[in-house]
């Protein structure tokens, strides 16, 4: 005999697997059922049978619900007899609602009971009508999640060290040095502006001959070749010397931020005040004091701590991303379009819920962020494809390495959860029963299997520490 739910015992021969699954609907209907499955390649035919007694209970519950939901003249709420309800609402409506409740409650649990991993929405077509006093059964055909294999599990990735390297510390100091750089006047009065020169100039400018806000500037420090101005502007400066007066003009390009000026001519009347050189301070104790430290050693130690604190937040995530990327490349097969679209829809829905918490809808967000809806959907599908491939690869690894948790392992997980959850005061059995009633035990098993597979990767993959290793996805930028 097997025990499930609140002390319900059934002989093993009642159902093929020895289990009876129970569902509690929002209207309080409790349904028991039998299920069987026929697998055909990447599809499965699921047959669910509900006994007559439970069918009758579902119909009675629907009559009671309708009696409370609608007002029937001459009767208090919930007190109208069936004949009156049938006459005004229609028996067909009652049976249709009861059928919907029966199917909606039993199908997810049957899929969970049979440990099926379905893909996409299920089309129930035209199920037969319920008949009071008779058993009811229905059959649906569903697409199954593909189960791929792996070419290899011998993975090798490169990671930057967790500890701050001398090169990283030097890079941080160089960035600080840039902020303390000075730009004195070049002593060579015959120096000419070159492609990477620094210079100071003043100018008056117009757009289509008209002044605009900020059209006059005095003594502006500028470096060529940084993309701050169009190429024509930099070319107009080449070869100039201090004191030269220049006239430069060009057509304003449309950058998306200056639509009112796009295509118009911008003209500069410019004077080169001086050419400059860039002077970087020496890294010594005086420099350290200017940045808030007593010595260079103190400065380097603080930078080291900062870098390592940043790495502590990202290193593990970076490692996992690289491991998943490497594992997915070993997958023999590609995610189906149906799987990718379903995951993309979930991601869009989740993002929309996040926006709702900020009192914004998706359309408004895309408009404010100047994001094309089609591009947004394409980006979501690309991310979904990566996410699905990662999951399929982890599932393949879990099957290969026998990492799928059995019932004993699930029980241990529920015991851990019950021990950690002090607020709900639910026992491990109550937690498990809750997952069963919602038809989510298989989903939980899969989540745990993927988690175990991820830990197997961390423990078994070869991780090379390379100071020059690029972050994951850097080659795609």
PDB file of C-alpha atoms in Angstrom, residues 105-382:
ATOM      1  CA  UNK A 105      -7.586  20.085 -12.289  1.00  0.00           C
ATOM      2  CA  UNK A 106      -6.663  16.608 -13.458  1.00  0.00           C
ATOM      3  CA  UNK A 107      -4.507  17.285 -16.510  1.00  0.00           C
ATOM      4  CA  UNK A 108      -1.596  19.088 -14.743  1.00  0.00           C
ATOM      5  CA  UNK A 109      -1.559  16.439 -12.032  1.00  0.00           C
ATOM      6  CA  UNK A 110      -1.672  13.599 -14.540  1.00  0.00           C
ATOM      7  CA  UNK A 111       1.290  15.109 -16.389  1.00  0.00           C
ATOM      8  CA  UNK A 112       3.131  15.469 -13.086  1.00  0.00           C
ATOM      9  CA  UNK A 113       2.240  11.923 -12.032  1.00  0.00           C
ATOM     10  CA  UNK A 114       3.581  10.509 -15.286  1.00  0.00           C
ATOM     11  CA  UNK A 115       6.668  12.757 -14.988  1.00  0.00           C
ATOM     12  CA  UNK A 116       6.087  14.206 -18.440  1.00  0.00           C
ATOM     13  CA  UNK A 117       7.948  17.329 -19.488  1.00  0.00           C
ATOM     14  CA  UNK A 118       5.624  18.961 -21.983  1.00  0.00           C
ATOM     15  CA  UNK A 119       6.282  21.789 -24.418  1.00  0.00           C
ATOM     16  CA  UNK A 120       3.875  24.515 -25.479  1.00  0.00           C
ATOM     17  CA  UNK A 121       0.154  24.830 -24.961  1.00  0.00           C
ATOM     18  CA  UNK A 122      -2.177  21.859 -25.037  1.00  0.00           C
ATOM     19  CA  UNK A 123      -5.097  21.756 -27.425  1.00  0.00           C
ATOM     20  CA  UNK A 124      -7.924  19.786 -25.833  1.00  0.00           C
ATOM     21  CA  UNK A 125      -9.869  19.948 -29.103  1.00  0.00           C
ATOM     22  CA  UNK A 126     -13.523  18.993 -28.444  1.00  0.00           C
ATOM     23  CA  UNK A 127     -13.693  16.773 -25.359  1.00  0.00           C
ATOM     24  CA  UNK A 128     -16.811  14.679 -24.863  1.00  0.00           C
ATOM     25  CA  UNK A 129     -19.517  16.047 -22.564  1.00  0.00           C
ATOM     26  CA  UNK A 130     -19.757  15.007 -18.945  1.00  0.00           C
ATOM     27  CA  UNK A 131     -22.570  12.611 -18.202  1.00  0.00           C
ATOM     28  CA  UNK A 132     -23.879  12.546 -14.679  1.00  0.00           C
ATOM     29  CA  UNK A 133     -23.498   9.118 -13.104  1.00  0.00           C
ATOM     30  CA  UNK A 134     -20.863   7.930 -15.586  1.00  0.00           C
ATOM     31  CA  UNK A 135     -17.066   7.683 -15.522  1.00  0.00           C
ATOM     32  CA  UNK A 136     -15.348  10.275 -17.669  1.00  0.00           C
ATOM     33  CA  UNK A 137     -12.125   9.988 -19.618  1.00  0.00           C
ATOM     34  CA  UNK A 138     -10.256  12.157 -22.102  1.00  0.00           C
ATOM     35  CA  UNK A 139      -7.082  11.831 -24.152  1.00  0.00           C
ATOM     36  CA  UNK A 140      -4.729  14.580 -25.279  1.00  0.00           C
ATOM     37  CA  UNK A 141      -1.589  14.471 -27.359  1.00  0.00           C
ATOM     38  CA  UNK A 142       1.250  16.658 -26.141  1.00  0.00           C
ATOM     39  CA  UNK A 143       4.735  17.534 -27.381  1.00  0.00           C
ATOM     40  CA  UNK A 144       7.532  16.459 -25.059  1.00  0.00           C
ATOM     41  CA  UNK A 145      10.641  18.347 -24.085  1.00  0.00           C
ATOM     42  CA  UNK A 146      13.576  16.925 -26.078  1.00  0.00           C
ATOM     43  CA  UNK A 147      16.194  14.860 -24.279  1.00  0.00           C
ATOM     44  CA  UNK A 148      19.570  15.350 -25.924  1.00  0.00           C
ATOM     45  CA  UNK A 149      22.932  13.785 -25.208  1.00  0.00           C
ATOM     46  CA  UNK A 150      26.346  15.367 -24.741  1.00  0.00           C
ATOM     47  CA  UNK A 151      29.381  14.906 -26.980  1.00  0.00           C
ATOM     48  CA  UNK A 152      31.701  15.247 -23.997  1.00  0.00           C
ATOM     49  CA  UNK A 153      31.688  16.301 -20.354  1.00  0.00           C
ATOM     50  CA  UNK A 154      35.394  17.143 -20.267  1.00  0.00           C
ATOM     51  CA  UNK A 155      35.173  20.905 -20.039  1.00  0.00           C
ATOM     52  CA  UNK A 156      37.991  23.402 -19.881  1.00  0.00           C
ATOM     53  CA  UNK A 157      37.498  27.133 -19.253  1.00  0.00           C
ATOM     54  CA  UNK A 158      39.728  30.133 -18.580  1.00  0.00           C
ATOM     55  CA  UNK A 159      39.035  32.440 -15.656  1.00  0.00           C
ATOM     56  CA  UNK A 160      40.739  35.504 -14.301  1.00  0.00           C
ATOM     57  CA  UNK A 161      42.143  35.026 -10.771  1.00  0.00           C
ATOM     58  CA  UNK A 162      39.901  35.725  -7.805  1.00  0.00           C
ATOM     59  CA  UNK A 163      42.748  37.715  -6.311  1.00  0.00           C
ATOM     60  CA  UNK A 164      43.651  41.145  -7.653  1.00  0.00           C
ATOM     61  CA  UNK A 165      46.661  40.997  -9.964  1.00  0.00           C
ATOM     62  CA  UNK A 166      49.410  43.589 -10.130  1.00  0.00           C
ATOM     63  CA  UNK A 167      48.245  44.444 -13.664  1.00  0.00           C
ATOM     64  CA  UNK A 168      44.713  45.119 -12.424  1.00  0.00           C
ATOM     65  CA  UNK A 169      46.002  47.323  -9.634  1.00  0.00           C
ATOM     66  CA  UNK A 170      48.201  49.202 -12.109  1.00  0.00           C
ATOM     67  CA  UNK A 171      45.201  49.697 -14.409  1.00  0.00           C
ATOM     68  CA  UNK A 172      43.205  51.232 -11.555  1.00  0.00           C
ATOM     69  CA  UNK A 173      46.073  53.562 -10.712  1.00  0.00           C
ATOM     70  CA  UNK A 174      46.408  54.564 -14.367  1.00  0.00           C
ATOM     71  CA  UNK A 175      42.762  55.553 -14.366  1.00  0.00           C
ATOM     72  CA  UNK A 176      43.374  57.717 -11.315  1.00  0.00           C
ATOM     73  CA  UNK A 177      46.441  59.237 -12.944  1.00  0.00           C
ATOM     74  CA  UNK A 178      44.291  60.300 -15.888  1.00  0.00           C
ATOM     75  CA  UNK A 179      42.105  62.340 -13.559  1.00  0.00           C
ATOM     76  CA  UNK A 180      45.164  64.137 -12.177  1.00  0.00           C
ATOM     77  CA  UNK A 181      46.793  64.804 -15.544  1.00  0.00           C
ATOM     78  CA  UNK A 182      47.716  68.384 -16.452  1.00  0.00           C
ATOM     79  CA  UNK A 183      47.913  69.975 -19.898  1.00  0.00           C
ATOM     80  CA  UNK A 184      50.533  72.753 -19.963  1.00  0.00           C
ATOM     81  CA  UNK A 185      51.238  74.813 -23.087  1.00  0.00           C
ATOM     82  CA  UNK A 186      53.744  73.329 -25.523  1.00  0.00           C
ATOM     83  CA  UNK A 187      56.956  75.361 -25.462  1.00  0.00           C
ATOM     84  CA  UNK A 188      57.579  74.716 -29.181  1.00  0.00           C
ATOM     85  CA  UNK A 189      55.831  77.648 -30.828  1.00  0.00           C
ATOM     86  CA  UNK A 190      56.183  76.058 -34.270  1.00  0.00           C
ATOM     87  CA  UNK A 191      54.387  72.841 -33.233  1.00  0.00           C
ATOM     88  CA  UNK A 192      51.504  71.839 -35.477  1.00  0.00           C
ATOM     89  CA  UNK A 193      48.300  70.014 -34.708  1.00  0.00           C
ATOM     90  CA  UNK A 194      48.654  66.276 -35.396  1.00  0.00           C
ATOM     91  CA  UNK A 195      46.151  63.407 -35.335  1.00  0.00           C
ATOM     92  CA  UNK A 196      46.436  62.825 -31.574  1.00  0.00           C
ATOM     93  CA  UNK A 197      47.256  66.378 -30.452  1.00  0.00           C
ATOM     94  CA  UNK A 198      45.851  68.255 -27.492  1.00  0.00           C
ATOM     95  CA  UNK A 199      45.011  71.903 -28.112  1.00  0.00           C
ATOM     96  CA  UNK A 200      43.011  74.733 -26.628  1.00  0.00           C
ATOM     97  CA  UNK A 201      40.736  76.743 -28.928  1.00  0.00           C
ATOM     98  CA  UNK A 202      37.968  79.314 -28.813  1.00  0.00           C
ATOM     99  CA  UNK A 203      35.184  79.564 -31.372  1.00  0.00           C
ATOM    100  CA  UNK A 204      31.921  81.045 -32.522  1.00  0.00           C
ATOM    101  CA  UNK A 205      29.615  78.744 -34.463  1.00  0.00           C
ATOM    102  CA  UNK A 206      26.305  78.777 -36.286  1.00  0.00           C
ATOM    103  CA  UNK A 207      23.794  76.280 -37.691  1.00  0.00           C
ATOM    104  CA  UNK A 208      22.484  77.359 -41.060  1.00  0.00           C
ATOM    105  CA  UNK A 209      23.881  80.827 -40.249  1.00  0.00           C
ATOM    106  CA  UNK A 210      21.964  81.118 -36.959  1.00  0.00           C
ATOM    107  CA  UNK A 211      23.355  81.236 -33.418  1.00  0.00           C
ATOM    108  CA  UNK A 212      22.247  78.549 -30.972  1.00  0.00           C
ATOM    109  CA  UNK A 213      22.568  77.803 -27.285  1.00  0.00           C
ATOM    110  CA  UNK A 214      26.283  77.235 -26.620  1.00  0.00           C
ATOM    111  CA  UNK A 215      27.443  78.604 -29.966  1.00  0.00           C
ATOM    112  CA  UNK A 216      30.278  80.640 -28.370  1.00  0.00           C
ATOM    113  CA  UNK A 217      33.017  78.938 -26.339  1.00  0.00           C
ATOM    114  CA  UNK A 218      36.249  80.301 -24.827  1.00  0.00           C
ATOM    115  CA  UNK A 219      39.423  78.245 -24.317  1.00  0.00           C
ATOM    116  CA  UNK A 220      38.156  74.709 -24.747  1.00  0.00           C
ATOM    117  CA  UNK A 221      40.684  71.878 -24.238  1.00  0.00           C
ATOM    118  CA  UNK A 222      40.308  69.290 -26.989  1.00  0.00           C
ATOM    119  CA  UNK A 223      42.028  66.107 -28.199  1.00  0.00           C
ATOM    120  CA  UNK A 224      41.725  64.931 -31.772  1.00  0.00           C
ATOM    121  CA  UNK A 225      40.757  61.369 -32.669  1.00  0.00           C
ATOM    122  CA  UNK A 226      38.394  60.745 -29.737  1.00  0.00           C
ATOM    123  CA  UNK A 227      35.183  60.871 -31.755  1.00  0.00           C
ATOM    124  CA  UNK A 228      33.877  63.879 -29.853  1.00  0.00           C
ATOM    125  CA  UNK A 229      33.412  65.771 -33.117  1.00  0.00           C
ATOM    126  CA  UNK A 230      32.899  64.613 -36.725  1.00  0.00           C
ATOM    127  CA  UNK A 231      35.927  63.579 -38.752  1.00  0.00           C
ATOM    128  CA  UNK A 232      35.635  66.711 -40.901  1.00  0.00           C
ATOM    129  CA  UNK A 233      36.169  68.876 -37.820  1.00  0.00           C
ATOM    130  CA  UNK A 234      39.382  67.085 -36.825  1.00  0.00           C
ATOM    131  CA  UNK A 235      40.699  67.237 -40.397  1.00  0.00           C
ATOM    132  CA  UNK A 236      40.133  70.983 -40.401  1.00  0.00           C
ATOM    133  CA  UNK A 237      42.439  71.327 -37.382  1.00  0.00           C
ATOM    134  CA  UNK A 238      45.349  69.295 -38.771  1.00  0.00           C
ATOM    135  CA  UNK A 239      48.497  71.315 -39.429  1.00  0.00           C
ATOM    136  CA  UNK A 240      47.313  74.409 -37.522  1.00  0.00           C
ATOM    137  CA  UNK A 241      49.606  76.310 -35.168  1.00  0.00           C
ATOM    138  CA  UNK A 242      48.957  78.432 -32.093  1.00  0.00           C
ATOM    139  CA  UNK A 243      47.338  81.724 -33.129  1.00  0.00           C
ATOM    140  CA  UNK A 244      45.858  80.418 -36.383  1.00  0.00           C
ATOM    141  CA  UNK A 245      42.282  81.356 -37.290  1.00  0.00           C
ATOM    142  CA  UNK A 246      40.308  78.576 -38.983  1.00  0.00           C
ATOM    143  CA  UNK A 247      36.946  78.213 -40.656  1.00  0.00           C
ATOM    144  CA  UNK A 248      35.483  74.710 -40.513  1.00  0.00           C
ATOM    145  CA  UNK A 249      32.045  73.537 -41.572  1.00  0.00           C
ATOM    146  CA  UNK A 250      30.266  70.202 -41.999  1.00  0.00           C
ATOM    147  CA  UNK A 251      26.782  68.702 -42.311  1.00  0.00           C
ATOM    148  CA  UNK A 252      25.311  67.554 -38.991  1.00  0.00           C
ATOM    149  CA  UNK A 253      24.753  63.786 -38.930  1.00  0.00           C
ATOM    150  CA  UNK A 254      21.531  62.329 -37.559  1.00  0.00           C
ATOM    151  CA  UNK A 255      22.493  60.600 -34.300  1.00  0.00           C
ATOM    152  CA  UNK A 256      18.941  60.151 -33.043  1.00  0.00           C
ATOM    153  CA  UNK A 257      19.494  62.845 -30.405  1.00  0.00           C
ATOM    154  CA  UNK A 258      19.598  65.902 -32.693  1.00  0.00           C
ATOM    155  CA  UNK A 259      16.784  65.432 -35.175  1.00  0.00           C
ATOM    156  CA  UNK A 260      16.162  69.186 -35.418  1.00  0.00           C
ATOM    157  CA  UNK A 261      19.740  69.804 -36.648  1.00  0.00           C
ATOM    158  CA  UNK A 262      20.280  66.702 -38.808  1.00  0.00           C
ATOM    159  CA  UNK A 263      21.413  67.532 -42.345  1.00  0.00           C
ATOM    160  CA  UNK A 264      22.000  71.202 -41.587  1.00  0.00           C
ATOM    161  CA  UNK A 265      25.378  72.946 -42.000  1.00  0.00           C
ATOM    162  CA  UNK A 266      27.344  73.761 -38.861  1.00  0.00           C
ATOM    163  CA  UNK A 267      30.069  76.385 -39.312  1.00  0.00           C
ATOM    164  CA  UNK A 268      32.931  77.259 -36.930  1.00  0.00           C
ATOM    165  CA  UNK A 269      35.004  80.444 -36.797  1.00  0.00           C
ATOM    166  CA  UNK A 270      37.819  79.080 -34.613  1.00  0.00           C
ATOM    167  CA  UNK A 271      41.067  80.399 -33.084  1.00  0.00           C
ATOM    168  CA  UNK A 272      43.796  78.036 -31.911  1.00  0.00           C
ATOM    169  CA  UNK A 273      44.827  79.516 -28.552  1.00  0.00           C
ATOM    170  CA  UNK A 274      47.640  77.075 -27.853  1.00  0.00           C
ATOM    171  CA  UNK A 275      48.852  73.519 -28.331  1.00  0.00           C
ATOM    172  CA  UNK A 276      49.144  71.450 -25.171  1.00  0.00           C
ATOM    173  CA  UNK A 277      50.985  68.406 -23.888  1.00  0.00           C
ATOM    174  CA  UNK A 278      49.643  65.834 -21.459  1.00  0.00           C
ATOM    175  CA  UNK A 279      51.638  65.415 -18.250  1.00  0.00           C
ATOM    176  CA  UNK A 280      50.926  62.409 -16.023  1.00  0.00           C
ATOM    177  CA  UNK A 281      52.034  62.741 -12.373  1.00  0.00           C
ATOM    178  CA  UNK A 282      54.577  60.356 -10.900  1.00  0.00           C
ATOM    179  CA  UNK A 283      53.226  57.531  -8.726  1.00  0.00           C
ATOM    180  CA  UNK A 284      54.878  58.473  -5.446  1.00  0.00           C
ATOM    181  CA  UNK A 285      53.860  59.222  -1.881  1.00  0.00           C
ATOM    182  CA  UNK A 286      52.991  62.820  -2.793  1.00  0.00           C
ATOM    183  CA  UNK A 287      50.579  61.538  -5.424  1.00  0.00           C
ATOM    184  CA  UNK A 288      49.168  59.045  -2.894  1.00  0.00           C
ATOM    185  CA  UNK A 289      48.536  61.869  -0.435  1.00  0.00           C
ATOM    186  CA  UNK A 290      46.681  63.851  -3.123  1.00  0.00           C
ATOM    187  CA  UNK A 291      44.340  60.885  -3.544  1.00  0.00           C
ATOM    188  CA  UNK A 292      43.721  60.414   0.190  1.00  0.00           C
ATOM    189  CA  UNK A 293      46.391  57.873   1.191  1.00  0.00           C
ATOM    190  CA  UNK A 294      49.542  58.161   3.279  1.00  0.00           C
ATOM    191  CA  UNK A 295      51.782  56.114   0.997  1.00  0.00           C
ATOM    192  CA  UNK A 296      51.750  54.337  -2.373  1.00  0.00           C
ATOM    193  CA  UNK A 297      51.697  51.022  -0.502  1.00  0.00           C
ATOM    194  CA  UNK A 298      48.517  52.073   1.326  1.00  0.00           C
ATOM    195  CA  UNK A 299      46.946  53.129  -1.963  1.00  0.00           C
ATOM    196  CA  UNK A 300      47.797  49.823  -3.665  1.00  0.00           C
ATOM    197  CA  UNK A 301      46.498  47.819  -0.694  1.00  0.00           C
ATOM    198  CA  UNK A 302      43.172  49.673  -0.749  1.00  0.00           C
ATOM    199  CA  UNK A 303      42.829  49.215  -4.522  1.00  0.00           C
ATOM    200  CA  UNK A 304      43.590  45.518  -4.090  1.00  0.00           C
ATOM    201  CA  UNK A 305      40.810  45.163  -1.506  1.00  0.00           C
ATOM    202  CA  UNK A 306      38.377  47.026  -3.744  1.00  0.00           C
ATOM    203  CA  UNK A 307      39.109  44.847  -6.790  1.00  0.00           C
ATOM    204  CA  UNK A 308      38.774  41.646  -4.790  1.00  0.00           C
ATOM    205  CA  UNK A 309      35.482  42.756  -3.249  1.00  0.00           C
ATOM    206  CA  UNK A 310      34.148  43.398  -6.754  1.00  0.00           C
ATOM    207  CA  UNK A 311      35.362  40.010  -7.935  1.00  0.00           C
ATOM    208  CA  UNK A 312      33.757  38.299  -4.968  1.00  0.00           C
ATOM    209  CA  UNK A 313      30.370  39.461  -6.263  1.00  0.00           C
ATOM    210  CA  UNK A 314      30.916  38.436  -9.871  1.00  0.00           C
ATOM    211  CA  UNK A 315      33.547  35.682 -10.087  1.00  0.00           C
ATOM    212  CA  UNK A 316      31.265  32.750  -9.252  1.00  0.00           C
ATOM    213  CA  UNK A 317      28.591  34.000 -11.630  1.00  0.00           C
ATOM    214  CA  UNK A 318      31.196  34.477 -14.355  1.00  0.00           C
ATOM    215  CA  UNK A 319      32.520  30.954 -13.802  1.00  0.00           C
ATOM    216  CA  UNK A 320      29.020  29.446 -13.973  1.00  0.00           C
ATOM    217  CA  UNK A 321      28.218  31.366 -17.162  1.00  0.00           C
ATOM    218  CA  UNK A 322      31.376  30.104 -18.817  1.00  0.00           C
ATOM    219  CA  UNK A 323      30.736  26.545 -17.679  1.00  0.00           C
ATOM    220  CA  UNK A 324      27.199  26.653 -19.073  1.00  0.00           C
ATOM    221  CA  UNK A 325      28.430  28.140 -22.335  1.00  0.00           C
ATOM    222  CA  UNK A 326      31.024  25.380 -22.658  1.00  0.00           C
ATOM    223  CA  UNK A 327      28.540  22.630 -21.746  1.00  0.00           C
ATOM    224  CA  UNK A 328      25.887  23.883 -24.174  1.00  0.00           C
ATOM    225  CA  UNK A 329      28.430  23.615 -26.995  1.00  0.00           C
ATOM    226  CA  UNK A 330      28.606  19.864 -26.264  1.00  0.00           C
ATOM    227  CA  UNK A 331      24.849  19.407 -26.706  1.00  0.00           C
ATOM    228  CA  UNK A 332      23.860  17.089 -29.547  1.00  0.00           C
ATOM    229  CA  UNK A 333      20.791  18.953 -30.730  1.00  0.00           C
ATOM    230  CA  UNK A 334      19.313  22.440 -30.712  1.00  0.00           C
ATOM    231  CA  UNK A 335      16.359  23.856 -28.798  1.00  0.00           C
ATOM    232  CA  UNK A 336      13.107  23.657 -30.737  1.00  0.00           C
ATOM    233  CA  UNK A 337      11.483  26.896 -31.824  1.00  0.00           C
ATOM    234  CA  UNK A 338       8.482  26.025 -29.682  1.00  0.00           C
ATOM    235  CA  UNK A 339      10.671  25.765 -26.594  1.00  0.00           C
ATOM    236  CA  UNK A 340      12.444  29.025 -27.353  1.00  0.00           C
ATOM    237  CA  UNK A 341       9.203  30.902 -27.969  1.00  0.00           C
ATOM    238  CA  UNK A 342       7.681  29.559 -24.770  1.00  0.00           C
ATOM    239  CA  UNK A 343      10.730  30.644 -22.744  1.00  0.00           C
ATOM    240  CA  UNK A 344      10.761  34.053 -24.450  1.00  0.00           C
ATOM    241  CA  UNK A 345       7.077  34.518 -23.594  1.00  0.00           C
ATOM    242  CA  UNK A 346       7.855  33.675 -19.960  1.00  0.00           C
ATOM    243  CA  UNK A 347      10.718  36.175 -19.921  1.00  0.00           C
ATOM    244  CA  UNK A 348       8.562  38.923 -21.438  1.00  0.00           C
ATOM    245  CA  UNK A 349       5.806  38.197 -18.925  1.00  0.00           C
ATOM    246  CA  UNK A 350       8.248  38.304 -16.026  1.00  0.00           C
ATOM    247  CA  UNK A 351       9.744  41.590 -17.248  1.00  0.00           C
ATOM    248  CA  UNK A 352       6.246  43.032 -17.661  1.00  0.00           C
ATOM    249  CA  UNK A 353       5.423  42.111 -14.056  1.00  0.00           C
ATOM    250  CA  UNK A 354       8.571  43.895 -12.908  1.00  0.00           C
ATOM    251  CA  UNK A 355       7.520  46.984 -14.863  1.00  0.00           C
ATOM    252  CA  UNK A 356       4.037  46.871 -13.335  1.00  0.00           C
ATOM    253  CA  UNK A 357       5.623  47.201  -9.900  1.00  0.00           C
ATOM    254  CA  UNK A 358       7.001  50.524 -11.148  1.00  0.00           C
ATOM    255  CA  UNK A 359       3.585  51.525 -12.545  1.00  0.00           C
ATOM    256  CA  UNK A 360       4.747  51.151 -16.136  1.00  0.00           C
ATOM    257  CA  UNK A 361       3.633  48.890 -18.954  1.00  0.00           C
ATOM    258  CA  UNK A 362       5.891  47.289 -21.542  1.00  0.00           C
ATOM    259  CA  UNK A 363       4.814  49.506 -24.438  1.00  0.00           C
ATOM    260  CA  UNK A 364       5.557  52.658 -22.439  1.00  0.00           C
ATOM    261  CA  UNK A 365       8.947  51.320 -21.404  1.00  0.00           C
ATOM    262  CA  UNK A 366       9.945  50.493 -24.967  1.00  0.00           C
ATOM    263  CA  UNK A 367       8.834  53.922 -26.153  1.00  0.00           C
ATOM    264  CA  UNK A 368      10.740  55.764 -23.405  1.00  0.00           C
ATOM    265  CA  UNK A 369      13.851  53.639 -23.921  1.00  0.00           C
ATOM    266  CA  UNK A 370      13.602  54.150 -27.698  1.00  0.00           C
ATOM    267  CA  UNK A 371      13.660  50.365 -28.247  1.00  0.00           C
ATOM    268  CA  UNK A 372      12.051  48.887 -31.323  1.00  0.00           C
ATOM    269  CA  UNK A 373       9.424  46.284 -30.246  1.00  0.00           C
ATOM    270  CA  UNK A 374      10.534  43.845 -32.938  1.00  0.00           C
ATOM    271  CA  UNK A 375      14.160  44.160 -31.860  1.00  0.00           C
ATOM    272  CA  UNK A 376      13.128  43.701 -28.230  1.00  0.00           C
ATOM    273  CA  UNK A 377      11.318  40.475 -29.132  1.00  0.00           C
ATOM    274  CA  UNK A 378      14.299  39.281 -31.164  1.00  0.00           C
ATOM    275  CA  UNK A 379      16.639  39.988 -28.241  1.00  0.00           C
ATOM    276  CA  UNK A 380      14.329  38.107 -25.892  1.00  0.00           C
ATOM    277  CA  UNK A 381      14.262  35.109 -28.216  1.00  0.00           C
ATOM    278  CA  UNK A 382      18.061  35.125 -28.448  1.00  0.00           C
TER     279      UNK A 382
END
